[in-house]
XYZ file of C-alpha atoms in Angstrom:
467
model
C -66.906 -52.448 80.038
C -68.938 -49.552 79.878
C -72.306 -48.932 80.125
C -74.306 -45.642 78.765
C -77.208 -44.099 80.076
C -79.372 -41.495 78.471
C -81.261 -39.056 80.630
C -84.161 -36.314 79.455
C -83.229 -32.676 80.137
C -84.283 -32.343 83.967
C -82.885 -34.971 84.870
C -79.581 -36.551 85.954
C -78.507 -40.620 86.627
C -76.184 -39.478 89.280
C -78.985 -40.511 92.456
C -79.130 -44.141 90.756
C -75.714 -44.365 90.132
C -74.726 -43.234 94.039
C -77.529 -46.031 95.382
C -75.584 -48.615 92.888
C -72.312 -47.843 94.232
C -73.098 -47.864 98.174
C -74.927 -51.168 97.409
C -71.961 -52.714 95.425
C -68.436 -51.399 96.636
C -66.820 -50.394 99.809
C -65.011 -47.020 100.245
C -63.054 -45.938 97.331
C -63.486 -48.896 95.147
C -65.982 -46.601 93.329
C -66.004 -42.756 92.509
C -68.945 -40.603 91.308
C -67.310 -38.454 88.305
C -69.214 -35.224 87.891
C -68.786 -31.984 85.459
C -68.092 -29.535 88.224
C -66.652 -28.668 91.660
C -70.640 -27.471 92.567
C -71.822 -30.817 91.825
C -68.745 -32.415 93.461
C -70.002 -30.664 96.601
C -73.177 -31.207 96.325
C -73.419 -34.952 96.069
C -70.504 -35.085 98.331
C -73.280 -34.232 101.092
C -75.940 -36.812 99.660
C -73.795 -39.459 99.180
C -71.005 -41.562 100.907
C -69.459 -42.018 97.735
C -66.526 -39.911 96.751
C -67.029 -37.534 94.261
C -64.566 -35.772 91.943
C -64.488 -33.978 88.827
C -63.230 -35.207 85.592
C -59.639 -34.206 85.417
C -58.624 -36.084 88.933
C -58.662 -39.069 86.942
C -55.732 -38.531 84.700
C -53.861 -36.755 87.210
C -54.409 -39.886 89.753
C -53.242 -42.556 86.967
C -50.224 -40.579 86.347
C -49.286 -40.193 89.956
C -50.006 -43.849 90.720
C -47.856 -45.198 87.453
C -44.560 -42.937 87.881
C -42.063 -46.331 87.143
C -44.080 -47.387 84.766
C -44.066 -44.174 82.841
C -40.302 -43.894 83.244
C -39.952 -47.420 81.696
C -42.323 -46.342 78.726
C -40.643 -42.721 78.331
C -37.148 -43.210 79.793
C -36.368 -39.289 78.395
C -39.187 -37.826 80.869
C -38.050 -36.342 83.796
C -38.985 -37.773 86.996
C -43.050 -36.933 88.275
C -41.439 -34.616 91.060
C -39.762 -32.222 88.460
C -42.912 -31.945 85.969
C -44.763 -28.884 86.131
C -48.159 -28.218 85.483
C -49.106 -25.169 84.066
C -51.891 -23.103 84.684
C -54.225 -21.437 82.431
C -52.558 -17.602 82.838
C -49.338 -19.411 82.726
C -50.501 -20.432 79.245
C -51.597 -17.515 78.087
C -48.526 -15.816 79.019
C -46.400 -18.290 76.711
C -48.608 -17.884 74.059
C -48.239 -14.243 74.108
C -44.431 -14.745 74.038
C -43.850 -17.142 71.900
C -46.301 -15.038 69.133
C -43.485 -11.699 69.886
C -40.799 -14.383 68.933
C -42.008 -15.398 65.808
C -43.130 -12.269 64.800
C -39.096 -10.634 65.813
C -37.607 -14.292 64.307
C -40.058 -14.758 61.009
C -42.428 -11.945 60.780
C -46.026 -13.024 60.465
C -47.563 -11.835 57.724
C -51.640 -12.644 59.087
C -51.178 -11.947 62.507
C -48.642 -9.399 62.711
C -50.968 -6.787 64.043
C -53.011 -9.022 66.795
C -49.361 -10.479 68.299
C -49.936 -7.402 71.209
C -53.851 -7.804 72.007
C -55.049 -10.192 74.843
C -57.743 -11.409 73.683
C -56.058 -12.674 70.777
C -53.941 -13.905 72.866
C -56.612 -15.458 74.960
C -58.535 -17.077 72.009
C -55.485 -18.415 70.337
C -54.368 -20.248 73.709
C -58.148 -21.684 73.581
C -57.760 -22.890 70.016
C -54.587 -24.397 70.946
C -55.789 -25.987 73.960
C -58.963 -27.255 71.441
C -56.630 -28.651 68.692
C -54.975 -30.417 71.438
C -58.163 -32.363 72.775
C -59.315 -32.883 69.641
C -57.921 -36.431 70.067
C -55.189 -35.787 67.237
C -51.499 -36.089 67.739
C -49.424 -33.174 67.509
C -47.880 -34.692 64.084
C -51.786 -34.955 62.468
C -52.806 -31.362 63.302
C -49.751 -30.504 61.951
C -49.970 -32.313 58.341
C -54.168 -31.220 58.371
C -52.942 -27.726 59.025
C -50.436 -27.516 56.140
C -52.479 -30.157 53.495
C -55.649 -28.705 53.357
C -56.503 -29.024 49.834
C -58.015 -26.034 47.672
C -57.622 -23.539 51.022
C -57.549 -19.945 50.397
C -54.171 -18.175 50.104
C -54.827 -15.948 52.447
C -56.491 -18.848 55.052
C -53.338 -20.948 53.759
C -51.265 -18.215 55.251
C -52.747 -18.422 58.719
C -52.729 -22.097 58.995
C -49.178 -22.305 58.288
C -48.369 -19.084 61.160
C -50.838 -21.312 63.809
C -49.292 -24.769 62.641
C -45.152 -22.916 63.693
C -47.108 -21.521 66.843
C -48.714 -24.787 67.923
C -45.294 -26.795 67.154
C -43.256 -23.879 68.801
C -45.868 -24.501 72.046
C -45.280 -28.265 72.725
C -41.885 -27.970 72.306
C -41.391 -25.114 74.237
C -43.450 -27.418 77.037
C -41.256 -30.471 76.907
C -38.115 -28.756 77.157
C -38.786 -27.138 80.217
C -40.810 -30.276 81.266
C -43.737 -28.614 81.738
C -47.459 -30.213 80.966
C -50.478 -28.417 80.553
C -54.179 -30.282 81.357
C -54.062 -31.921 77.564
C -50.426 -33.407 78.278
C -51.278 -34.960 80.949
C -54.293 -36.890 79.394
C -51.648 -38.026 77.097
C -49.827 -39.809 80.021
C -52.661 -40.913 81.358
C -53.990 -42.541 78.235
C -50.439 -43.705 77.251
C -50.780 -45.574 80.610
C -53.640 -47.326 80.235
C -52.788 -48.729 76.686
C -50.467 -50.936 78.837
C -51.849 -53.638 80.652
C -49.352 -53.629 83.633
C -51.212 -49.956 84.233
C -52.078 -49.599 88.316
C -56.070 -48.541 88.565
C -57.225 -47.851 91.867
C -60.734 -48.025 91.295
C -63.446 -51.207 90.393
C -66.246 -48.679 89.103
C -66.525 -45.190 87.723
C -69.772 -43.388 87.426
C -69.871 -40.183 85.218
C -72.902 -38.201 85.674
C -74.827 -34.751 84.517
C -72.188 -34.635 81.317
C -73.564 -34.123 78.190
C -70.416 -33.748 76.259
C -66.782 -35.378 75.861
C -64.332 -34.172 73.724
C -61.773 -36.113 71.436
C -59.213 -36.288 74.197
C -61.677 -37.321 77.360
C -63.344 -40.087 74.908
C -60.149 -41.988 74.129
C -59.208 -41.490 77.867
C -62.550 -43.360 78.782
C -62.148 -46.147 76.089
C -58.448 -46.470 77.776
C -59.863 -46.392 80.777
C -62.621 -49.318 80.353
C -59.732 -51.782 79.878
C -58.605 -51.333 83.026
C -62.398 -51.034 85.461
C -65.651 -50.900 84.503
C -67.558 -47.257 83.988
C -70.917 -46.179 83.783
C -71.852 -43.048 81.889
C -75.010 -41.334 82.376
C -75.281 -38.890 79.363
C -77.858 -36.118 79.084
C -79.629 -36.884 75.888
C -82.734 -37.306 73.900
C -82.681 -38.419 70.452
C -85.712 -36.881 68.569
C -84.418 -33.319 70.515
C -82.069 -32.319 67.620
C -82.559 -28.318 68.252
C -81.381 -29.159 71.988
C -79.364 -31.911 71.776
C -76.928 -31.544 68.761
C -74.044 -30.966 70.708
C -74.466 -34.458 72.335
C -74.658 -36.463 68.673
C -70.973 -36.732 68.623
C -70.244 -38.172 72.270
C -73.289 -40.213 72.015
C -72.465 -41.993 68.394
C -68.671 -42.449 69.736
C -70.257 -44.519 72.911
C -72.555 -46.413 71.620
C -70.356 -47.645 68.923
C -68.438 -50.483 72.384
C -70.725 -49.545 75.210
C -73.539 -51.389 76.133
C -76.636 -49.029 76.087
C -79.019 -49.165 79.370
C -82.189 -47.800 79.529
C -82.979 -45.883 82.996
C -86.499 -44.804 84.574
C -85.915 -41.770 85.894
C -88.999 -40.490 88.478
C -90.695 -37.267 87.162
C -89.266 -33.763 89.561
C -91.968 -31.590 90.470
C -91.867 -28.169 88.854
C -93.690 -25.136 88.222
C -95.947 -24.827 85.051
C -93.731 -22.183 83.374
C -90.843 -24.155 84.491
C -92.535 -27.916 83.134
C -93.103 -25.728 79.937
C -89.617 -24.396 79.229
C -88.229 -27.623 79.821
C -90.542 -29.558 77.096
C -90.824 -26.639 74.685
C -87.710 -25.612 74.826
C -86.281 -24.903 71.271
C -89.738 -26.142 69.139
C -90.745 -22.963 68.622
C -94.085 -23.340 70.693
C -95.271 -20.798 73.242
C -97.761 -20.083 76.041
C -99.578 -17.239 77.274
C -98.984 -16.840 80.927
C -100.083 -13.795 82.778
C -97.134 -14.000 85.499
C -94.551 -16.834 84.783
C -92.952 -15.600 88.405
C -90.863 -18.970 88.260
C -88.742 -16.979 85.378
C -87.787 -13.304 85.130
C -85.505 -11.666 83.375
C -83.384 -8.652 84.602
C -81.305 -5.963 82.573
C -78.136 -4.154 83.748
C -75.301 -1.795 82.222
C -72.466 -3.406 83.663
C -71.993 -6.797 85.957
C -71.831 -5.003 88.970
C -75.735 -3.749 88.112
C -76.237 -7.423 87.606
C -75.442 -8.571 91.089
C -77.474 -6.056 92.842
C -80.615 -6.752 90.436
C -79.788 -10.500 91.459
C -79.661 -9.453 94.998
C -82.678 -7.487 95.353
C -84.490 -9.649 93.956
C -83.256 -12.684 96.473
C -83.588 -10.158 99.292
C -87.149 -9.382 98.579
C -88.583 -13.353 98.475
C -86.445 -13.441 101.941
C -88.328 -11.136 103.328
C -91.409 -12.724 102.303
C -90.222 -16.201 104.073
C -87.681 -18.064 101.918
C -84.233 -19.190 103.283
C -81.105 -18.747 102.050
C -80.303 -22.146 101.133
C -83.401 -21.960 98.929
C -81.196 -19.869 96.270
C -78.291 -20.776 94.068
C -75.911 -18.009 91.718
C -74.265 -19.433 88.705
C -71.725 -17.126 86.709
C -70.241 -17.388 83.337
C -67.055 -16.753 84.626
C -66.241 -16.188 88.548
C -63.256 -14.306 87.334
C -64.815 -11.019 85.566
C -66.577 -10.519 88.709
C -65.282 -8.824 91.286
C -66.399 -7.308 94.930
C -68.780 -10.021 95.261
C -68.450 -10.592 98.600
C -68.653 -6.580 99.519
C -71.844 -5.959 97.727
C -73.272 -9.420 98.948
C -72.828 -7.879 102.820
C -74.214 -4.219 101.561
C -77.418 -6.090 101.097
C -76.572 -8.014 104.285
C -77.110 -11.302 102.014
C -74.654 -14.191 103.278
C -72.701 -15.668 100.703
C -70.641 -19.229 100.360
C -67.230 -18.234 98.243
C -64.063 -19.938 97.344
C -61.512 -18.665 100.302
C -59.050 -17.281 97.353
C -60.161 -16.419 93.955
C -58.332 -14.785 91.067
C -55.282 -11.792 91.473
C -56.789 -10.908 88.372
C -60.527 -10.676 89.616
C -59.568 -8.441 92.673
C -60.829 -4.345 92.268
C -57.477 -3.169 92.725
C -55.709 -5.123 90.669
C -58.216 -4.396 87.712
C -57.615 -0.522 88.394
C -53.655 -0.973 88.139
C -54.229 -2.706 84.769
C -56.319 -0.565 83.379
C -54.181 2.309 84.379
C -51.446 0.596 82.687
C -53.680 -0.526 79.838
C -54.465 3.760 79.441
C -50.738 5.058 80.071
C -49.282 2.715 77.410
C -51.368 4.522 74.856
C -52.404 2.258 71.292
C -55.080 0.514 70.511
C -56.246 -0.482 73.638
C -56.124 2.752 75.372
C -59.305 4.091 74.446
C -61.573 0.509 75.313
C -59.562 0.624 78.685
C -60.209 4.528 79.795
C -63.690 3.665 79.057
C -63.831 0.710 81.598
C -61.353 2.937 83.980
C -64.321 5.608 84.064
C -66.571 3.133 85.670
C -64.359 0.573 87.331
C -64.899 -0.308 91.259
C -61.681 1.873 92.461
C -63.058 5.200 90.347
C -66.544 4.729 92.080
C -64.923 5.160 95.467
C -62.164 7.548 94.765
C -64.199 10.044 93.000
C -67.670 10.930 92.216
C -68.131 11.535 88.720
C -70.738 9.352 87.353
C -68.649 7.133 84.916
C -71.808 5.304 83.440
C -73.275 8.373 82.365
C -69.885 9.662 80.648
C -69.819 6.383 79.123
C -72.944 7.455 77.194
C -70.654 9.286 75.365
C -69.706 6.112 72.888
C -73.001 6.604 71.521
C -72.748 9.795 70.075
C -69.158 9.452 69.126
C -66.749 6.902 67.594
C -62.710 7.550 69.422
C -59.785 6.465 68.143
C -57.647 8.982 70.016
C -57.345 8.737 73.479
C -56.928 12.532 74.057
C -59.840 13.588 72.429
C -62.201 11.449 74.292
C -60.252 12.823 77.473
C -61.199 16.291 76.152
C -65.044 15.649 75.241
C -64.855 13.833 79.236
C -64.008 17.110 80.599
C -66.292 18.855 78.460
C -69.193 16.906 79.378
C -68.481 17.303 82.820
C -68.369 21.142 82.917
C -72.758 21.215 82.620
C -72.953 18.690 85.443
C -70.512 20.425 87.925
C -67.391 22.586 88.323
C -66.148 20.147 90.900
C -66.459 17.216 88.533
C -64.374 18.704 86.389
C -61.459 18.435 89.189
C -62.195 14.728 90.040
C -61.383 13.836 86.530
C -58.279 15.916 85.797
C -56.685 14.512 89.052
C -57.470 10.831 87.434
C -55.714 12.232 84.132
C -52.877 13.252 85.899
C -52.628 10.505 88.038
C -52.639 8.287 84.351
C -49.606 10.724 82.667
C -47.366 9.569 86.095
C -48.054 6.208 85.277
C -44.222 4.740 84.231
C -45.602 2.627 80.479
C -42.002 0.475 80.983
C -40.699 -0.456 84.306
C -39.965 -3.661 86.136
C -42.795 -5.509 88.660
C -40.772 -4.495 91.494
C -40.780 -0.851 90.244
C -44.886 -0.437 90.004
C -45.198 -2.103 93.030
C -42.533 0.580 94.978
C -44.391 3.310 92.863
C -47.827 1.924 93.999
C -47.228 1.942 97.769
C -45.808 5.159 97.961
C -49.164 6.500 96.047
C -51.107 4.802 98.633
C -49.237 5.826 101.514
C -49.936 9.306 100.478
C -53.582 9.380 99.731
């Protein structure tokens, strides 16, 4: 059975659902399901109730049901030898498997985007997306090549993504590997049968405001087996706010028993009380300091973390604590140095112990080297970024946010002429500029554009070892 829940923006079920479950069940009889690892955490200290995010579930009914799974797909390979695949690792098998269609078949639409990464990144999303949509593989496939009166040339690109997304999953089961999606497809292939082992008496899902096709017929699998309560962030007569909820909301209520819930009003600011009622109607206030909001503007994300931080280290000096202020990022992984420019400001900071090869300063200068030396398309966007990365700020001292100016007066599409009008620029600043960047050009032309891991790593070190 489950029961739904509707919350106003501001709010969240997750303090009623946490009194429910202490009341109710004993130690792990009942989990508190929440959107993130921050909220995980957080109620974690308010709570006695466990808290997890949403993907331990399928991974736990999977685990739990091995023999059961084995007797309901006797070709899968035993729970030991599946591998789950990361995101990167995704991404990286996309990118192949786009080469080898494009050597095997040639495609015709996406011939010229087979090379870029963030092609490659957005077509691993869509994937992914088609995937959760809730449709089997065989049903995207047939709505991919049926789509009545489609464009020839749209025709042609659903065809090239319906090989790719076929060429994907098979590519997946035969080296038994399963990414998030294919495991909710155990999991939900589980609970269809009744002999399915469930650990738990009571799931509470709180703070979501969406689920998509593949999480919803995971729940309604899941309801056979324990009861759940969902407490969904929505307000009906909110349309501008809430559209994105209609279609969890109508699948719901369609079996779940609706609830209403009284939540008690927060206390808030009047510029914060305002955003939160007027938000998206259009109306406005006049407010001669709305200090509960401000907005700050920076060229790059490393700007934005020192505006951030100023800005936190100023209201600590006036008396606030530290545990008073919380960070959120878009994405933890296009930041990097956080850490180091945290302790310049002597600000202490709570971080994941490991975060992201990919993230790290050094690692971003190597690739962007790389990105330059190869030459193409993507040489020009990446010397720009190489001007003003991390690494070039403390090797050198030209001022690569200034040269980067530059893009505004003039459109490159040849690397060595925006190398030339760099040096030329530099030459009214200072003589000794001009040095700084001609050693970075050189160091660039050394840079191997084909050569094995273990080859740019040797190369690296010695670099290193003599600088």
């Amino acid at each position: 059975m489950i029961d739904l829940y509707t919350t106003p923006l501001g709010t969240t079920a997750r303090t009623f659902f946490a009194v429910e479950a202490e009341k109710k069940y004993r130690v792990g009889e009942a989990l508190l399901v929440l959107p993130s690892d921050l909220l995980v955490k957080q109620a974690s200290c308010e709570s006695k109730i466990q808290a997890v995010n949403f993907e331990y579930l399928p991974n736990r009914i999977v685990k739990l049901n091995r023999s059961l799974l084995q007797s309901l797909l006797p070709d899968l390979p035993q729970f030991g030898n599946l591998k789950k695949i990361s995101r990167r690792t995704q991404e990286l098998l996309v990118g192949d498997l786009l080469r080898q269609l494009d050597k095997l078949h040639g495609l015709d639409y996406f011939s010229k985007l087979t090379g870029k990464e963030g092609f490659i990144k957005a077509v691993t999303s869509l994937l992914g997306q088609l995937s959760r949509s809730g449709a089997t593989q065989e049903e995207i496939t047939n709505a991919l090549s049926e789509w009545e009166d489609r464009n020839s040339t749209y025709a042609l690109k659903d065809r090239e993504l319906s090989a790719l997304y076929n060429l994907y999953r098979s590519k997946l089961r035969a080296k038994n590997c399963y990414d998030l999606e294919g495991i909710y497809r155990l999991a939900i292939l589980v609970l269809e049968n009744e002999a399915a082992e469930v650990p738990w008496q009571h799931l509470y899902f709180s703070e979501f405001y969406h689920f998509d096709g593949l999480q919803r017929l995971f729940l309604r699998a899941l309801a056979k087996h324990c009861d759940l309560g969902v407490g969904l962030l929505y307000e009906p007569k909110r349309p501008e706010i809430f559209n994105a909820v209609e279609r969890s909301y109508g699948y719901l209520s369609g079996f779940a028993r609706l609830q209403e819930l009284e939540v008690a009003p927060v206390a808030r600011s009047r510029s914060l009380q305002h955003l939160l009622t007027a938000l998206g109607t259009g109306a406005y206030q006049q407010e001669d300091n709305a200090a509960s909001i401000q907005f700050f503007e920076a060229c790059d994300k490393e700007g934005e973390l020192r505006a951030v931080l100023r800005s936190i280290k100023k209201q600590l000096q006036q008396g606030s604590v530290y545990s008073d202020f919380l960070v959120v990022l878009r994405d933890f992984n296009t930041y990097s140095g956080i850490r180091a420019i945290c302790d310049e400001y002597g600000v202490p900071v709570t971080l994941a112990q490991s975060s992201s090869l990919g993230s790290q300063s050094l690692v971003e200068f190597l690739r962007l080297l790389l990105a330059v030396a190869e030459g193409g398309s993507e040489a020009v966007p990446a010397y720009w970024r190489l001007l003003k990365c991390s690494v070039a700020k403390l090797c050198w001292h030209f001022d690569g946010e200034k040269l980067n100016l530059l893009k505004q007066k003039n459109f490159y599409n040849k690397l060595s002429q925006l190398q030339q009008d760099v040096i030329t620029a530099s030459f009214a600043e200072d003589d000794a500029l001009v040095g700084e960047l001609e050693a970075l050009q050189q160091l660039v032309g050394r840079v191997q554009t084909r050569a094995t891991v273990a080859a740019y790593g040797e190369s690296y070190l010695k670099r290193c070892s003599r600088s």
